[in-house]
Amino acid sequence: VVDYAGVQAVTGEPIYTIGYSTGAGISWGYFGDLENGYSCIGVDMKMPVSVPENDMVQTTPFPNPATDLISIPLNGYSGAASLQVFDLAGNKVDESRVSVAGELLRMDVGSFSNGVYIFQMNFDNGQRSTFRVAVTK
């Protein structure tokens, strides 16, 4: 347990509580010591910060690397999903709604420049998939 009053008294800096909740919440605190040239932010996380494994859809698109078309195997999955594609700089290069109703979802990557792209599929039922594809011409 941090003695916030004691830390504030020693550093001479105020402590700001940005957000706090008990139980399954997150608490944040801040203090600084500008005279000695440092500051500190403390975070106490009491909630899961990952996606449960049963929500992840594992898939390996092919061919990889690709030139024009990729096939995304989704055996056993069906329904609508949003598909976003990002370059490695984090720029969104494509976004679409797709309907999965068979074994393979095909996507045209012929207009993409050479590079590696991150694909994120978010199914309407909460499941998701993330994978990378290299495009070479």
Backbone as a printed PyTorch tensor [residue, N CA C, xyz], in Angstrom:
tensor([[[  0.8570,  -1.1820,   0.0000],
         [  0.0000,   0.0000,   0.0000],
         [  0.8920,   1.2290,   0.0000]],

        [[  0.5940,   2.1570,  -0.8630],
         [  1.3740,   3.3840,  -0.9760],
         [  0.8170,   4.4180,  -0.0140]],

        [[  1.7130,   5.0670,   0.7250],
         [  1.3410,   6.1700,   1.6110],
         [  1.3550,   7.4490,   0.7820]],

        [[  0.2310,   7.7450,   0.1220],
         [  0.1710,   8.8830,  -0.7820],
         [  0.4420,  10.2060,  -0.0600]],

        [[ -0.0680,  10.3420,   1.1520],
         [  0.1750,  11.5810,   1.9050],
         [  1.6600,  11.7340,   2.1990]],

        [[  2.3220,  10.6290,   2.5360],
         [  3.7520,  10.6720,   2.8070],
         [  4.5500,  10.9980,   1.5630]],

        [[  4.1840,  10.4020,   0.4260],
         [  4.8690,  10.6820,  -0.8390],
         [  4.6890,  12.1450,  -1.2050]],

        [[  3.4750,  12.6590,  -1.0330],
         [  3.2090,  14.0540,  -1.3560],
         [  4.0060,  14.9720,  -0.4460]],

        [[  4.1260,  14.6210,   0.8170],
         [  4.8840,  15.4430,   1.7540],
         [  6.3700,  15.4680,   1.4010]],

        [[  6.9150,  14.3290,   0.9840],
         [  8.3370,  14.2450,   0.6550],
         [  8.6490,  14.9570,  -0.6540]],

        [[  7.8060,  14.7390,  -1.6720],
         [  8.0870,  15.3010,  -2.9920],
         [  7.6500,  16.7470,  -3.1220]],

        [[  6.7040,  17.1710,  -2.3010],
         [  6.1860,  18.5200,  -2.4250],
         [  5.3200,  18.6900,  -3.6580]],

        [[  4.9630,  17.5930,  -4.2910],
         [  4.1320,  17.6220,  -5.4930],
         [  2.7770,  17.0070,  -5.1790]],

        [[  1.7280,  17.5240,  -5.7810],
         [  0.4100,  16.9320,  -5.5400],
         [  0.2810,  15.5720,  -6.2030]],

        [[ -0.5640,  14.7560,  -5.6450],
         [ -0.8920,  13.4600,  -6.2320],
         [ -2.3020,  13.5820,  -6.7860]],

        [[ -2.4440,  13.2760,  -8.0650],
         [ -3.7380,  13.3700,  -8.7180],
         [ -4.2750,  11.9770,  -8.9480]],

        [[ -5.4540,  11.7080,  -8.5120],
         [ -6.1060,  10.4530,  -8.8200],
         [ -6.9140,  10.6730, -10.0840]],

        [[ -6.4910,  10.0460, -11.1490],
         [ -7.1400,  10.2230, -12.4410],
         [ -8.4200,   9.4020, -12.5000]],

        [[ -8.3790,   8.2160, -12.0100],
         [ -9.5700,   7.3790, -11.9880],
         [ -9.3870,   6.3070, -10.9420]],

        [[-10.4370,   5.9590, -10.2480],
         [-10.3190,   4.9320,  -9.2320],
         [-11.6260,   4.1800,  -9.1220]],

        [[-11.5230,   2.8880,  -8.9940],
         [-12.7020,   2.1020,  -8.7030],
         [-12.2580,   0.8760,  -7.9310]],

        [[-13.1150,   0.3720,  -7.0770],
         [-12.7550,  -0.7910,  -6.2620],
         [-13.1650,  -2.0590,  -6.9870]],

        [[-12.6770,  -3.1620,  -6.5140],
         [-13.0290,  -4.4370,  -7.1150],
         [-12.2910,  -4.6480,  -8.4130]],

        [[-13.0360,  -4.8370,  -9.4880],
         [-12.4410,  -5.1460, -10.7870],
         [-12.2280,  -3.8730, -11.5920]],

        [[-11.5980,  -2.8900, -10.9920],
         [-11.3920,  -1.6200, -11.6810],
         [ -9.9290,  -1.2940, -11.8280]],

        [[ -9.6540,  -0.0790, -12.1830],
         [ -8.2910,   0.4060, -12.3710],
         [ -8.1150,   1.6400, -11.5090]],

        [[ -7.0000,   1.7330, -10.8190],
         [ -6.7060,   2.9710, -10.1010],
         [ -5.4040,   3.5350, -10.6310]],

        [[ -5.3330,   4.8460, -10.7190],
         [ -4.1740,   5.5440, -11.2400],
         [ -3.7280,   6.5640, -10.2110]],

        [[ -2.4530,   6.8240, -10.1460],
         [ -1.9460,   7.8900,  -9.2940],
         [ -0.7420,   8.5350,  -9.9480]],

        [[ -0.4440,   9.7640,  -9.5630],
         [  0.6940,  10.4820, -10.1370],
         [  1.4000,  11.2530,  -9.0400]],

        [[  2.7160,  11.2590,  -9.0880],
         [  3.4620,  12.2070,  -8.2800],
         [  4.7310,  12.5700,  -9.0210]],

        [[  5.2840,  13.6930,  -8.7070],
         [  6.4880,  14.1310,  -9.3990],
         [  7.4500,  14.7990,  -8.4500]],

        [[  8.7170,  14.7740,  -8.7990],
         [  9.7620,  15.4550,  -8.0430],
         [ 10.5830,  16.2260,  -9.0690]],

        [[ 10.1040,  17.4120,  -9.4180],
         [ 10.7610,  18.1870, -10.4560],
         [ 12.1550,  18.6400, -10.0410]],

        [[ 12.3810,  18.8130,  -8.7380],
         [ 13.6990,  19.2390,  -8.2560],
         [ 14.7670,  18.2070,  -8.5930]],

        [[ 14.4190,  16.9410,  -8.4810],
         [ 15.3570,  15.8680,  -8.7930],
         [ 15.1570,  15.3130, -10.1990]],

        [[ 14.2240,  15.8840, -10.9620],
         [ 14.0750,  15.5510, -12.3690],
         [ 13.3710,  14.2530, -12.6930]],

        [[ 12.4260,  13.8250, -11.8750],
         [ 11.6780,  12.6330, -12.2510],
         [ 10.2210,  12.7620, -11.8230]],

        [[  9.4170,  11.9650, -12.4610],
         [  8.0190,  11.8570, -12.0680],
         [  7.6240,  10.3960, -12.1780]],

        [[  6.5080,  10.0650, -11.6200],
         [  6.0920,   8.6670, -11.5890],
         [  4.5880,   8.5900, -11.7860]],

        [[  4.1770,   7.5970, -12.5490],
         [  2.7590,   7.2830, -12.6820],
         [  2.6010,   5.8440, -12.2260]],

        [[  1.6890,   5.6160, -11.3050],
         [  1.4280,   4.2620, -10.8300],
         [  0.0840,   3.7810, -11.3310]],

        [[  0.0160,   2.5250, -11.7280],
         [ -1.2310,   1.9460, -12.2140],
         [ -1.4530,   0.6310, -11.4890]],

        [[ -2.6350,   0.4420, -10.9730],
         [ -3.0080,  -0.7950, -10.3000],
         [ -4.1460,  -1.4090, -11.1040]],

        [[ -3.8420,  -2.4380, -11.8980],
         [ -4.8490,  -3.0390, -12.7820],
         [ -5.4550,  -4.2470, -12.0930]],

        [[ -6.7600,  -4.2720, -12.0310],
         [ -7.4540,  -5.3910, -11.4040],
         [ -8.4980,  -5.9760, -12.3360]],

        [[ -8.2140,  -5.9120, -13.6280],
         [ -9.1590,  -6.4560, -14.5940],
         [ -8.3800,  -7.1080, -15.7270]],

        [[ -8.9700,  -8.0730, -16.4170],
         [ -8.2510,  -8.6970, -17.5230],
         [ -8.0220,  -7.6940, -18.6500]],

        [[ -6.8410,  -7.7730, -19.2530],
         [ -6.5090,  -6.8640, -20.3440],
         [ -6.2390,  -7.6260, -21.6360]],

        [[ -6.7130,  -8.8540, -21.7310],
         [ -6.4910,  -9.6370, -22.9410],
         [ -7.8240, -10.1630, -23.4600]],

        [[ -7.7950, -10.6740, -24.6640],
         [ -8.9760, -11.2740, -25.2650],
         [ -8.9830, -12.7510, -24.8990]],

        [[-10.0810, -13.2510, -24.3620],
         [-10.1220, -14.6840, -24.0490],
         [ -9.8120, -15.5190, -25.2870]],

        [[ -9.0640, -16.6110, -25.0810],
         [ -8.6350, -17.4290, -26.2120],
         [ -9.7990, -17.9930, -27.0060]],

        [[-10.9260, -18.2840, -26.3520],
         [-12.0460, -18.8600, -27.0870],
         [-12.7060, -17.8370, -28.0070]],

        [[-12.3620, -16.5570, -27.9000],
         [-12.8690, -15.5330, -28.8100],
         [-11.9640, -15.3540, -30.0280]],

        [[-10.7810, -15.9670, -30.0200],
         [ -9.8340, -15.8170, -31.1200],
         [-10.0610, -16.9090, -32.1650]],

        [[-10.1280, -16.4880, -33.4040],
         [-10.2630, -17.4150, -34.5400],
         [ -8.8690, -17.5490, -35.1540]],

        [[ -8.3170, -18.7450, -35.1320],
         [ -6.9940, -18.9930, -35.6910],
         [ -7.1300, -19.3210, -37.1740]],

        [[ -6.3940, -18.5960, -38.0020],
         [ -6.4180, -18.8550, -39.4340],
         [ -5.0630, -18.5150, -40.0310]],

        [[ -4.7220, -19.1880, -41.1140],
         [ -3.4720, -18.9350, -41.8180],
         [ -3.7900, -18.6960, -43.2930]],

        [[ -3.7980, -17.4260, -43.7130],
         [ -4.1270, -17.1320, -45.1120],
         [ -3.0390, -17.6370, -46.0580]],

        [[ -3.4410, -17.8790, -47.2910],
         [ -2.4730, -18.3440, -48.3010],
         [ -2.8710, -17.7820, -49.6510]],

        [[ -1.9740, -17.6570, -50.6080],
         [ -0.5190, -17.7770, -50.4090],
         [ -0.0020, -16.5890, -49.6020]],

        [[  1.1000, -16.7930, -48.9760],
         [  1.7240, -15.7350, -48.1830],
         [  3.2270, -15.8980, -48.2940]],

        [[  3.8910, -15.0860, -49.0920],
         [  3.4560, -13.8080, -49.6610],
         [  2.4840, -13.9930, -50.8220]],

        [[  1.7220, -12.9130, -51.0870],
         [  0.7070, -12.9110, -52.1310],
         [  0.9940, -11.8120, -53.1390]],

        [[  0.4170, -11.9610, -54.3380],
         [  0.5520, -10.9200, -55.3580],
         [ -0.8010, -10.2870, -55.6770]],

        [[ -1.8540, -11.1080, -55.8140],
         [ -3.1620, -10.5840, -56.2080],
         [ -4.2920, -10.9860, -55.2670]],

        [[ -4.4420, -12.2780, -55.0240],
         [ -5.5400, -12.7810, -54.2080],
         [ -5.0150, -13.5710, -53.0260]],

        [[ -5.7170, -13.4450, -51.8940],
         [ -5.4290, -14.3250, -50.7600],
         [ -6.6910, -15.1020, -50.4390]],

        [[ -6.5010, -16.2770, -49.8910],
         [ -7.5960, -17.1010, -49.4030],
         [ -7.4440, -17.2150, -47.8990]],

        [[ -8.5340, -16.9590, -47.2060],
         [ -8.5290, -17.0010, -45.7410],
         [ -9.4130, -18.1720, -45.3220]],

        [[ -8.8110, -19.2800, -44.8400],
         [ -9.6170, -20.4400, -44.4410],
         [-10.3790, -20.1600, -43.1470]],

        [[-11.6870, -20.3350, -43.2010],
         [-12.5480, -20.0880, -42.0340],
         [-13.5270, -21.2400, -41.8570]],

        [[-13.0170, -22.4530, -41.9320],
         [-13.8510, -23.6420, -41.7800],
         [-14.5910, -23.6040, -40.4440]],

        [[-15.8900, -23.8130, -40.4970],
         [-16.6830, -23.8700, -39.2800],
         [-17.1670, -22.5200, -38.7830]],

        [[-16.8330, -21.4520, -39.4490],
         [-17.2720, -20.1180, -39.0240],
         [-18.2480, -19.5640, -40.0480]],

        [[-19.2380, -18.8350, -39.5460],
         [-20.1910, -18.2010, -40.4500],
         [-20.7140, -16.9300, -39.7980]],

        [[-21.2110, -16.0460, -40.6360],
         [-21.7700, -14.8010, -40.1420],
         [-21.0640, -13.6030, -40.7360]],

        [[-21.4830, -12.4380, -40.2890],
         [-20.9180, -11.1900, -40.7940],
         [-19.7330, -10.7560, -39.9430]],

        [[-18.8320, -10.0170, -40.5880],
         [-17.6460,  -9.5220, -39.8870],
         [-17.1640,  -8.2430, -40.5590]],

        [[-16.4620,  -7.4350, -39.7890],
         [-15.7640,  -6.3020, -40.3940],
         [-14.3160,  -6.7250, -40.5800]],

        [[-13.7530,  -6.3400, -41.7150],
         [-12.3740,  -6.6850, -42.0370],
         [-11.6170,  -5.3880, -42.2780]],

        [[-10.6050,  -5.1450, -41.4580],
         [ -9.7750,  -3.9560, -41.5970],
         [ -8.3550,  -4.3990, -41.9120]],

        [[ -7.6880,  -3.6210, -42.7770],
         [ -6.3170,  -3.9220, -43.1660],
         [ -5.4700,  -2.6850, -42.8800]],

        [[ -4.3410,  -2.8960, -42.1930],
         [ -3.4390,  -1.8160, -41.8180],
         [ -2.0460,  -2.0910, -42.3570]],

        [[ -1.3130,  -1.0420, -42.7380],
         [  0.0960,  -1.2270, -43.0650],
         [  0.8730,  -1.2130, -41.7530]],

        [[  2.1720,  -1.4650, -41.8120],
         [  2.9590,  -1.5550, -40.5800],
         [  3.1310,  -0.2220, -39.8700]],

        [[  2.8110,   0.8830, -40.5620],
         [  2.8470,   2.2010, -39.9160],
         [  1.5480,   2.4820, -39.1770]],

        [[  0.5690,   1.5660, -39.2590],
         [ -0.6990,   1.7380, -38.5770],
         [ -1.7660,   2.4480, -39.3810]],

        [[ -1.4820,   2.7300, -40.6550],
         [ -2.4640,   3.3860, -41.5180],
         [ -3.4710,   2.3710, -42.0330]],

        [[ -4.7650,   2.7030, -41.9410],
         [ -5.8000,   1.8230, -42.4640],
         [ -5.7960,   1.9440, -43.9870]],

        [[ -5.5780,   0.8240, -44.6670],
         [ -5.5290,   0.8340, -46.1340],
         [ -6.7810,   0.2290, -46.7720]],

        [[ -7.5830,  -0.4820, -45.9860],
         [ -8.8090,  -1.0520, -46.5190],
         [ -9.7320,  -1.4070, -45.3630]],

        [[-11.0270,  -1.3180, -45.6330],
         [-12.0350,  -1.7110, -44.6480],
         [-13.2700,  -2.1620, -45.3930]],

        [[-13.8460,  -3.2700, -44.9670],
         [-15.0440,  -3.7700, -45.6300],
         [-15.8430,  -4.6420, -44.6750]],

        [[-17.1030,  -4.8480, -45.0120],
         [-17.9510,  -5.8220, -44.3250],
         [-17.9310,  -7.0790, -45.1710]],

        [[-17.7680,  -8.2090, -44.5350],
         [-17.7210,  -9.4740, -45.2610],
         [-18.7300, -10.4340, -44.6490]],

        [[-19.1610, -11.3620, -45.4610],
         [-20.0550, -12.4150, -45.0100],
         [-19.3330, -13.7390, -45.1580]],

        [[-19.1830, -14.4320, -44.0550],
         [-18.4850, -15.7170, -44.0520],
         [-19.5440, -16.8060, -44.0580]],

        [[-19.5350, -17.6120, -45.1030],
         [-20.5480, -18.6670, -45.2090],
         [-19.9680, -19.9480, -45.7790]],

        [[-18.6840, -20.0180, -45.9270],
         [-18.0890, -21.2140, -46.5120],
         [-16.7290, -21.4790, -45.9150]],

        [[-15.9730, -22.2770, -46.6350],
         [-14.6640, -22.6720, -46.1400],
         [-13.6150, -21.5890, -46.3370]],

        [[-13.6930, -20.8190, -47.4490],
         [-12.6600, -19.8320, -47.7640],
         [-13.2670, -18.4630, -48.0130]],

        [[-12.6150, -17.4580, -47.4850],
         [-12.9420, -16.0770, -47.8160],
         [-11.8080, -15.5920, -48.7040]],

        [[-12.1270, -15.0800, -49.8740],
         [-11.1000, -14.5910, -50.7960],
         [-11.0770, -13.0750, -50.7640]],

        [[ -9.8620, -12.5260, -50.8570],
         [ -9.7090, -11.0750, -50.8540],
         [ -8.6760, -10.6730, -51.8880]],

        [[ -9.0090,  -9.6270, -52.6390],
         [ -8.1090,  -9.0910, -53.6540],
         [ -7.1460,  -8.1130, -52.9970]],

        [[ -5.8440,  -8.4010, -53.0880],
         [ -4.8070,  -7.5060, -52.5530],
         [ -3.9520,  -6.9470, -53.6930]],

        [[ -4.4450,  -7.0910, -54.9280],
         [ -3.6990,  -6.6490, -56.1060],
         [ -3.4190,  -5.1530, -56.1370]],

        [[ -4.2540,  -4.3590, -55.4730],
         [ -4.0370,  -2.9070, -55.4730],
         [ -3.1130,  -2.4490, -54.3480]],

        [[ -2.7240,  -3.3650, -53.4620],
         [ -1.8390,  -3.0170, -52.3510],
         [ -0.4070,  -2.8750, -52.8560]],

        [[  0.3380,  -1.9530, -52.2790],
         [  1.7650,  -1.8180, -52.5770],
         [  2.5370,  -2.9450, -51.9170]],

        [[  3.7810,  -3.1440, -52.3560],
         [  4.6330,  -4.1250, -51.6920],
         [  4.7240,  -3.7930, -50.2050]],

        [[  4.6490,  -4.8180, -49.3610],
         [  4.7750,  -4.5920, -47.9300],
         [  4.0620,  -5.6590, -47.1370]],

        [[  4.1020,  -5.5040, -45.8290],
         [  3.4320,  -6.4190, -44.9100],
         [  2.2140,  -5.7000, -44.3490]],

        [[  1.0960,  -6.4160, -44.3000],
         [ -0.1640,  -5.8420, -43.8560],
         [ -0.7430,  -6.6680, -42.7090]],

        [[ -1.4020,  -5.9830, -41.7900],
         [ -2.0610,  -6.6290, -40.6540],
         [ -3.5620,  -6.6180, -40.9190]],

        [[ -4.1520,  -7.7890, -40.9110],
         [ -5.5880,  -7.9470, -41.1410],
         [ -6.2700,  -8.2010, -39.8010]],

        [[ -7.3580,  -7.4910, -39.5580],
         [ -8.1420,  -7.6950, -38.3410],
         [ -9.5840,  -7.9640, -38.7340]],

        [[-10.0670,  -9.1380, -38.3710],
         [-11.4660,  -9.5090, -38.6080],
         [-12.1860,  -9.5050, -37.2760]],

        [[-13.2790,  -8.7630, -37.1950],
         [-14.1170,  -8.7310, -36.0020],
         [-15.5040,  -9.2360, -36.3810]],

        [[-15.8040, -10.4570, -35.9280],
         [-17.0940, -11.0610, -36.2260],
         [-18.1680, -10.4260, -35.3470]],

        [[-19.3730, -10.3670, -35.8690],
         [-20.4800,  -9.7710, -35.1190],
         [-20.7790, -10.5210, -33.8230]],

        [[-20.3910, -11.8020, -33.7440],
         [-20.6390, -12.5860, -32.5290],
         [-19.5520, -12.3900, -31.4660]],

        [[-18.6040, -11.4780, -31.7130],
         [-17.5640, -11.1820, -30.7270],
         [-16.2410, -11.8780, -30.9860]],

        [[-16.2110, -12.8510, -31.8680],
         [-14.9500, -13.5270, -32.1740],
         [-14.0990, -12.6310, -33.0510]],

        [[-12.7840, -12.8500, -33.0160],
         [-11.8750, -12.0280, -33.8200],
         [-10.6780, -12.8250, -34.2800]],

        [[-10.0550, -12.2890, -35.3230],
         [ -8.8580, -12.9090, -35.8780],
         [ -7.9250, -11.8110, -36.3540]],

        [[ -6.6440, -11.9920, -36.1050],
         [ -5.6150, -11.0600, -36.5850],
         [ -4.5150, -11.8870, -37.2360]],

        [[ -4.1220, -11.4600, -38.4360],
         [ -3.0460, -12.1680, -39.1370],
         [ -2.3260, -11.1910, -40.0400]],

        [[ -1.1320, -11.5970, -40.4910],
         [ -0.3080, -10.7750, -41.3700],
         [ -0.1800, -11.4170, -42.7370]],

        [[ -0.1020, -10.5550, -43.7440],
         [  0.1190, -11.0280, -45.1100],
         [  1.1390, -10.1230, -45.7600]],

        [[  2.1280, -10.7180, -46.4190],
         [  3.1100,  -9.9580, -47.1920],
         [  2.6240,  -9.8910, -48.6390]],

        [[  2.6660,  -8.6990, -49.2090],
         [  2.2970,  -8.5090, -50.6200],
         [  3.5640,  -8.1790, -51.3920]],

        [[  3.8350,  -8.9700, -52.4220],
         [  4.9960,  -8.7380, -53.2870],
         [  4.5390,  -8.7310, -54.7300]],

        [[  5.1230,  -7.8880, -55.5340],
         [  4.7440,  -7.7880, -56.9540],
         [  5.8700,  -8.3020, -57.8380]]])
